[in-house]
Amino acid sequence: MTQIHPLTDEALLDQLQRAAFGYFPQTVNPRNGLVADTSRDNSPVSIAVVGFALTSYPVAVERGWMERADAVQRTLAALRFFRDSDQSGRPGATGYKGFYYHFLDIHTGARVWQSELSMIDTALLIAER
């Protein structure tokens, strides 16, 4: 009979953190750094999730889960995307006057689902940088 060896609290926490981080590399668009809201096919981007991804990259580098060059590339892709994004408020825009729409198309960055300008999600994106 196989013996079960329970994980220590530290090992369990490490395993959980590694699994949680694993979501971001699986769902990122490497061209623009945008991260899908869910793992479902054709999921839009949530700007809050992009903020969470940006904060996870330095931790992942420190723990050996991601190469520094990869983290730099993804971070710069996202920051450049938002810096250069359309802030006109038009239907295909990413945001308006510094506030971003809650959900964006992962390929184009255009607003989807007629989502709202989200102060909370914009704060999560910006505060995470």
PDB file of C-alpha atoms in Angstrom:
ATOM      1  CA  MET A   1       0.000   0.000   0.000  1.00  0.00           C
ATOM      2  CA  THR A   2       1.271   3.448  -0.908  1.00  0.00           C
ATOM      3  CA  GLN A   3       1.870   5.814   1.952  1.00  0.00           C
ATOM      4  CA  ILE A   4       0.565   9.346   1.668  1.00  0.00           C
ATOM      5  CA  HIS A   5       2.970  12.011   2.833  1.00  0.00           C
ATOM      6  CA  PRO A   6       1.134  15.227   3.588  1.00  0.00           C
ATOM      7  CA  LEU A   7       2.722  18.423   2.390  1.00  0.00           C
ATOM      8  CA  THR A   8       4.080  20.910   4.849  1.00  0.00           C
ATOM      9  CA  ASP A   9       2.255  24.224   4.998  1.00  0.00           C
ATOM     10  CA  GLU A  10       5.163  25.842   3.158  1.00  0.00           C
ATOM     11  CA  ALA A  11       5.186  23.207   0.396  1.00  0.00           C
ATOM     12  CA  LEU A  12       1.415  23.402   0.013  1.00  0.00           C
ATOM     13  CA  LEU A  13       1.538  27.197  -0.223  1.00  0.00           C
ATOM     14  CA  ASP A  14       4.360  27.009  -2.781  1.00  0.00           C
ATOM     15  CA  GLN A  15       2.394  24.499  -4.862  1.00  0.00           C
ATOM     16  CA  LEU A  16      -0.719  26.684  -4.743  1.00  0.00           C
ATOM     17  CA  GLN A  17       1.210  29.832  -5.691  1.00  0.00           C
ATOM     18  CA  ARG A  18       2.919  28.059  -8.594  1.00  0.00           C
ATOM     19  CA  ALA A  19      -0.396  26.747  -9.894  1.00  0.00           C
ATOM     20  CA  ALA A  20      -2.007  30.197  -9.604  1.00  0.00           C
ATOM     21  CA  PHE A  21       0.878  31.819 -11.488  1.00  0.00           C
ATOM     22  CA  GLY A  22       0.594  29.162 -14.203  1.00  0.00           C
ATOM     23  CA  TYR A  23      -2.648  30.760 -15.374  1.00  0.00           C
ATOM     24  CA  PHE A  24      -0.931  33.892 -16.684  1.00  0.00           C
ATOM     25  CA  PRO A  25       1.538  32.316 -19.154  1.00  0.00           C
ATOM     26  CA  GLN A  26      -1.252  30.099 -20.483  1.00  0.00           C
ATOM     27  CA  THR A  27      -3.656  32.948 -21.215  1.00  0.00           C
ATOM     28  CA  VAL A  28      -1.431  35.886 -22.192  1.00  0.00           C
ATOM     29  CA  ASN A  29      -1.242  37.324 -25.678  1.00  0.00           C
ATOM     30  CA  PRO A  30       2.540  37.758 -25.940  1.00  0.00           C
ATOM     31  CA  ARG A  31       2.244  40.395 -28.682  1.00  0.00           C
ATOM     32  CA  ASN A  32       0.454  42.924 -26.463  1.00  0.00           C
ATOM     33  CA  GLY A  33       0.754  41.511 -22.932  1.00  0.00           C
ATOM     34  CA  LEU A  34      -3.012  41.304 -22.458  1.00  0.00           C
ATOM     35  CA  VAL A  35      -4.300  38.425 -20.309  1.00  0.00           C
ATOM     36  CA  ALA A  36      -7.645  36.688 -20.750  1.00  0.00           C
ATOM     37  CA  ASP A  37     -10.235  36.951 -18.000  1.00  0.00           C
ATOM     38  CA  THR A  38     -10.871  33.188 -18.066  1.00  0.00           C
ATOM     39  CA  SER A  39      -9.283  30.145 -19.667  1.00  0.00           C
ATOM     40  CA  ARG A  40     -12.308  29.604 -21.918  1.00  0.00           C
ATOM     41  CA  ASP A  41     -11.774  29.969 -25.662  1.00  0.00           C
ATOM     42  CA  ASN A  42     -12.286  33.522 -26.937  1.00  0.00           C
ATOM     43  CA  SER A  43     -12.384  34.976 -23.437  1.00  0.00           C
ATOM     44  CA  PRO A  44     -11.929  38.744 -23.390  1.00  0.00           C
ATOM     45  CA  VAL A  45      -9.262  40.494 -21.398  1.00  0.00           C
ATOM     46  CA  SER A  46      -9.986  41.857 -17.956  1.00  0.00           C
ATOM     47  CA  ILE A  47      -7.794  44.854 -17.238  1.00  0.00           C
ATOM     48  CA  ALA A  48      -7.661  43.813 -13.565  1.00  0.00           C
ATOM     49  CA  VAL A  49      -6.236  40.421 -14.553  1.00  0.00           C
ATOM     50  CA  VAL A  50      -3.527  42.198 -16.564  1.00  0.00           C
ATOM     51  CA  GLY A  51      -2.625  44.100 -13.387  1.00  0.00           C
ATOM     52  CA  PHE A  52      -2.420  40.865 -11.403  1.00  0.00           C
ATOM     53  CA  ALA A  53      -0.227  39.312 -14.104  1.00  0.00           C
ATOM     54  CA  LEU A  54       2.147  42.284 -14.024  1.00  0.00           C
ATOM     55  CA  THR A  55       2.651  41.866 -10.276  1.00  0.00           C
ATOM     56  CA  SER A  56       3.143  38.119 -10.588  1.00  0.00           C
ATOM     57  CA  TYR A  57       6.030  38.357 -13.051  1.00  0.00           C
ATOM     58  CA  PRO A  58       8.708  39.609 -10.605  1.00  0.00           C
ATOM     59  CA  VAL A  59       7.653  36.963  -8.079  1.00  0.00           C
ATOM     60  CA  ALA A  60       7.835  34.285 -10.779  1.00  0.00           C
ATOM     61  CA  VAL A  61      11.337  35.415 -11.765  1.00  0.00           C
ATOM     62  CA  GLU A  62      12.475  35.404  -8.136  1.00  0.00           C
ATOM     63  CA  ARG A  63      11.141  31.862  -7.649  1.00  0.00           C
ATOM     64  CA  GLY A  64      12.547  30.516 -10.903  1.00  0.00           C
ATOM     65  CA  TRP A  65       9.184  29.978 -12.592  1.00  0.00           C
ATOM     66  CA  MET A  66       9.880  32.434 -15.397  1.00  0.00           C
ATOM     67  CA  GLU A  67      12.951  33.818 -17.127  1.00  0.00           C
ATOM     68  CA  ARG A  68      13.680  37.480 -16.450  1.00  0.00           C
ATOM     69  CA  ALA A  69      13.802  38.275 -20.181  1.00  0.00           C
ATOM     70  CA  ASP A  70      10.336  36.752 -20.608  1.00  0.00           C
ATOM     71  CA  ALA A  71       8.975  38.825 -17.722  1.00  0.00           C
ATOM     72  CA  VAL A  72      10.508  41.995 -19.144  1.00  0.00           C
ATOM     73  CA  GLN A  73       9.107  41.297 -22.619  1.00  0.00           C
ATOM     74  CA  ARG A  74       5.566  40.642 -21.344  1.00  0.00           C
ATOM     75  CA  THR A  75       5.615  43.605 -19.000  1.00  0.00           C
ATOM     76  CA  LEU A  76       6.864  46.000 -21.669  1.00  0.00           C
ATOM     77  CA  ALA A  77       4.341  44.649 -24.182  1.00  0.00           C
ATOM     78  CA  ALA A  78       1.468  45.381 -21.778  1.00  0.00           C
ATOM     79  CA  LEU A  79       2.763  48.785 -20.703  1.00  0.00           C
ATOM     80  CA  ARG A  80       3.380  49.873 -24.283  1.00  0.00           C
ATOM     81  CA  PHE A  81      -0.035  48.621 -25.314  1.00  0.00           C
ATOM     82  CA  PHE A  82      -1.791  50.699 -22.650  1.00  0.00           C
ATOM     83  CA  ARG A  83       0.454  53.716 -23.275  1.00  0.00           C
ATOM     84  CA  ASP A  84      -0.421  53.698 -26.972  1.00  0.00           C
ATOM     85  CA  SER A  85      -4.055  52.603 -26.652  1.00  0.00           C
ATOM     86  CA  ASP A  86      -7.001  54.547 -28.050  1.00  0.00           C
ATOM     87  CA  GLN A  87      -8.432  56.727 -25.280  1.00  0.00           C
ATOM     88  CA  SER A  88     -11.073  58.421 -27.422  1.00  0.00           C
ATOM     89  CA  GLY A  89     -14.062  56.674 -25.858  1.00  0.00           C
ATOM     90  CA  ARG A  90     -15.258  55.571 -29.304  1.00  0.00           C
ATOM     91  CA  PRO A  91     -16.771  52.061 -29.598  1.00  0.00           C
ATOM     92  CA  GLY A  92     -13.448  50.483 -30.625  1.00  0.00           C
ATOM     93  CA  ALA A  93     -11.404  52.325 -28.005  1.00  0.00           C
ATOM     94  CA  THR A  94      -9.593  50.825 -25.041  1.00  0.00           C
ATOM     95  CA  GLY A  95     -10.656  53.562 -22.672  1.00  0.00           C
ATOM     96  CA  TYR A  96     -11.386  57.209 -22.129  1.00  0.00           C
ATOM     97  CA  LYS A  97      -9.190  59.888 -20.546  1.00  0.00           C
ATOM     98  CA  GLY A  98      -7.061  57.431 -18.588  1.00  0.00           C
ATOM     99  CA  PHE A  99      -9.826  55.072 -17.522  1.00  0.00           C
ATOM    100  CA  TYR A 100     -10.045  51.693 -19.188  1.00  0.00           C
ATOM    101  CA  TYR A 101     -12.991  49.571 -20.206  1.00  0.00           C
ATOM    102  CA  HIS A 102     -13.450  46.545 -17.994  1.00  0.00           C
ATOM    103  CA  PHE A 103     -13.285  44.009 -20.849  1.00  0.00           C
ATOM    104  CA  LEU A 104     -11.198  44.213 -24.026  1.00  0.00           C
ATOM    105  CA  ASP A 105     -10.602  42.055 -27.069  1.00  0.00           C
ATOM    106  CA  ILE A 106      -7.401  40.072 -26.478  1.00  0.00           C
ATOM    107  CA  HIS A 107      -6.120  40.677 -30.012  1.00  0.00           C
ATOM    108  CA  THR A 108      -7.087  44.284 -30.733  1.00  0.00           C
ATOM    109  CA  GLY A 109      -7.594  45.751 -27.273  1.00  0.00           C
ATOM    110  CA  ALA A 110     -10.953  47.173 -28.332  1.00  0.00           C
ATOM    111  CA  ARG A 111     -13.828  47.365 -25.868  1.00  0.00           C
ATOM    112  CA  VAL A 112     -16.099  44.293 -25.873  1.00  0.00           C
ATOM    113  CA  TRP A 113     -19.586  43.528 -24.551  1.00  0.00           C
ATOM    114  CA  GLN A 114     -20.328  47.253 -24.245  1.00  0.00           C
ATOM    115  CA  SER A 115     -18.442  47.037 -20.966  1.00  0.00           C
ATOM    116  CA  GLU A 116     -18.214  50.013 -18.671  1.00  0.00           C
ATOM    117  CA  LEU A 117     -15.313  52.301 -17.941  1.00  0.00           C
ATOM    118  CA  SER A 118     -14.198  50.732 -14.697  1.00  0.00           C
ATOM    119  CA  MET A 119     -12.606  52.863 -12.010  1.00  0.00           C
ATOM    120  CA  ILE A 120     -12.015  49.809  -9.822  1.00  0.00           C
ATOM    121  CA  ASP A 121     -10.423  47.690 -12.541  1.00  0.00           C
ATOM    122  CA  THR A 122      -8.395  50.647 -13.819  1.00  0.00           C
ATOM    123  CA  ALA A 123      -7.096  51.094 -10.266  1.00  0.00           C
ATOM    124  CA  LEU A 124      -6.170  47.395 -10.091  1.00  0.00           C
ATOM    125  CA  LEU A 125      -4.308  47.705 -13.387  1.00  0.00           C
ATOM    126  CA  ILE A 126      -2.484  50.910 -12.499  1.00  0.00           C
ATOM    127  CA  ALA A 127      -1.817  50.154  -8.830  1.00  0.00           C
ATOM    128  CA  GLU A 128      -0.280  46.838  -9.769  1.00  0.00           C
ATOM    129  CA  ARG A 129       2.331  48.452 -11.986  1.00  0.00           C
TER     130      ARG A 129
END
